[in-house]
C-alpha atoms as a PDB file:
ATOM      1  CA  LEU A   1     -49.589 -42.992  18.857  1.00  0.00           C
ATOM      2  CA  ILE A   2     -47.567 -39.900  18.164  1.00  0.00           C
ATOM      3  CA  PRO A   3     -43.781 -40.143  18.782  1.00  0.00           C
ATOM      4  CA  MET A   4     -42.929 -37.661  21.530  1.00  0.00           C
ATOM      5  CA  ALA A   5     -39.157 -37.824  21.270  1.00  0.00           C
ATOM      6  CA  GLY A   6     -38.767 -34.857  19.007  1.00  0.00           C
ATOM      7  CA  LEU A   7     -41.642 -32.818  20.357  1.00  0.00           C
ATOM      8  CA  ILE A   8     -40.472 -32.062  23.872  1.00  0.00           C
ATOM      9  CA  ASP A   9     -37.304 -30.800  25.536  1.00  0.00           C
ATOM     10  CA  LYS A  10     -36.582 -34.038  27.481  1.00  0.00           C
ATOM     11  CA  GLU A  11     -34.261 -32.409  30.031  1.00  0.00           C
ATOM     12  CA  ALA A  12     -36.575 -29.474  30.705  1.00  0.00           C
ATOM     13  CA  GLU A  13     -39.589 -31.794  31.119  1.00  0.00           C
ATOM     14  CA  LEU A  14     -37.581 -34.059  33.519  1.00  0.00           C
ATOM     15  CA  ALA A  15     -36.593 -31.017  35.570  1.00  0.00           C
ATOM     16  CA  ARG A  16     -40.205 -29.826  35.657  1.00  0.00           C
ATOM     17  CA  LEU A  17     -41.372 -33.270  36.838  1.00  0.00           C
ATOM     18  CA  ALA A  18     -38.552 -33.457  39.398  1.00  0.00           C
ATOM     19  CA  LYS A  19     -39.605 -30.103  40.833  1.00  0.00           C
ATOM     20  CA  GLU A  20     -43.264 -31.164  41.072  1.00  0.00           C
ATOM     21  CA  ILE A  21     -42.277 -34.556  42.693  1.00  0.00           C
ATOM     22  CA  GLN A  22     -40.070 -32.705  45.202  1.00  0.00           C
ATOM     23  CA  LYS A  23     -42.957 -30.339  46.174  1.00  0.00           C
ATOM     24  CA  ILE A  24     -45.201 -33.315  46.807  1.00  0.00           C
ATOM     25  CA  THR A  25     -42.596 -35.234  48.767  1.00  0.00           C
ATOM     26  CA  ASN A  26     -42.132 -32.153  50.891  1.00  0.00           C
ATOM     27  CA  ASP A  27     -45.925 -31.822  51.523  1.00  0.00           C
ATOM     28  CA  LEU A  28     -46.633 -35.476  52.251  1.00  0.00           C
ATOM     29  CA  PRO A  29     -44.881 -35.734  55.717  1.00  0.00           C
ATOM     30  CA  ARG A  30     -46.746 -32.659  56.961  1.00  0.00           C
ATOM     31  CA  ILE A  31     -50.113 -34.114  56.118  1.00  0.00           C
ATOM     32  CA  GLU A  32     -49.207 -37.605  57.271  1.00  0.00           C
ATOM     33  CA  SER A  33     -47.973 -36.237  60.609  1.00  0.00           C
ATOM     34  CA  LYS A  34     -51.232 -34.336  61.089  1.00  0.00           C
ATOM     35  CA  LEU A  35     -53.297 -37.447  60.366  1.00  0.00           C
ATOM     36  CA  ASN A  36     -51.066 -39.580  62.664  1.00  0.00           C
ATOM     37  CA  ASN A  37     -51.394 -37.064  65.504  1.00  0.00           C
ATOM     38  CA  PRO A  38     -54.077 -38.358  67.949  1.00  0.00           C
ATOM     39  CA  SER A  39     -54.625 -34.860  69.299  1.00  0.00           C
ATOM     40  CA  PHE A  40     -55.445 -33.478  65.838  1.00  0.00           C
ATOM     41  CA  VAL A  41     -57.696 -36.403  64.998  1.00  0.00           C
ATOM     42  CA  ASP A  42     -59.549 -36.170  68.272  1.00  0.00           C
ATOM     43  CA  LYS A  43     -60.023 -32.376  68.244  1.00  0.00           C
ATOM     44  CA  ALA A  44     -60.437 -31.509  64.565  1.00  0.00           C
ATOM     45  CA  PRO A  45     -63.950 -31.499  63.022  1.00  0.00           C
ATOM     46  CA  PRO A  46     -64.579 -34.557  60.881  1.00  0.00           C
ATOM     47  CA  GLU A  47     -64.801 -32.443  57.678  1.00  0.00           C
ATOM     48  CA  VAL A  48     -61.249 -31.124  58.327  1.00  0.00           C
ATOM     49  CA  ILE A  49     -59.979 -34.658  58.832  1.00  0.00           C
ATOM     50  CA  ASP A  50     -61.767 -35.806  55.650  1.00  0.00           C
ATOM     51  CA  LYS A  51     -60.247 -32.886  53.765  1.00  0.00           C
ATOM     52  CA  GLU A  52     -56.726 -33.799  54.922  1.00  0.00           C
ATOM     53  CA  ARG A  53     -57.278 -37.471  54.060  1.00  0.00           C
ATOM     54  CA  ALA A  54     -58.515 -36.437  50.592  1.00  0.00           C
ATOM     55  CA  LYS A  55     -55.459 -34.221  50.139  1.00  0.00           C
ATOM     56  CA  LEU A  56     -53.158 -37.082  51.139  1.00  0.00           C
ATOM     57  CA  THR A  57     -54.893 -39.439  48.682  1.00  0.00           C
ATOM     58  CA  GLU A  58     -54.669 -36.825  45.893  1.00  0.00           C
ATOM     59  CA  LEU A  59     -50.994 -36.125  46.578  1.00  0.00           C
ATOM     60  CA  LEU A  60     -50.152 -39.856  46.567  1.00  0.00           C
ATOM     61  CA  SER A  61     -51.951 -40.294  43.264  1.00  0.00           C
ATOM     62  CA  SER A  62     -50.282 -37.282  41.725  1.00  0.00           C
ATOM     63  CA  LEU A  63     -46.931 -38.552  42.892  1.00  0.00           C
ATOM     64  CA  LYS A  64     -47.469 -41.892  41.287  1.00  0.00           C
ATOM     65  CA  ASN A  65     -48.633 -40.247  38.053  1.00  0.00           C
ATOM     66  CA  LEU A  66     -45.661 -37.875  37.922  1.00  0.00           C
ATOM     67  CA  GLU A  67     -43.187 -40.753  38.572  1.00  0.00           C
ATOM     68  CA  GLN A  68     -44.750 -42.719  35.706  1.00  0.00           C
ATOM     69  CA  GLN A  69     -44.458 -39.680  33.422  1.00  0.00           C
ATOM     70  CA  GLN A  70     -40.828 -39.317  34.465  1.00  0.00           C
ATOM     71  CA  GLU A  71     -40.088 -42.913  33.572  1.00  0.00           C
ATOM     72  CA  LYS A  72     -41.778 -42.620  30.187  1.00  0.00           C
ATOM     73  CA  ILE A  73     -39.797 -39.534  29.336  1.00  0.00           C
ATOM     74  CA  ARG A  74     -36.577 -41.145  30.469  1.00  0.00           C
ATOM     75  CA  SER A  75     -37.224 -44.036  28.123  1.00  0.00           C
ATOM     76  CA  LEU A  76     -37.605 -41.720  25.074  1.00  0.00           C
END
């Protein structure tokens, strides 16, 4: 493994990660409310619903990954 402590600007990277995490946390409620809305689920074509579900899964995965990166950088 290569030590990362001297290779990155820790504060700048933490700020970048925080910004990405904030964007995802802002997007999640919008998608969740769509998928929890019976009217949307009943009227939207199945492919649109599948697309929104895939987007939600992707955002949750990205959020988890970014939070793990944030913890690793904090521990440097």
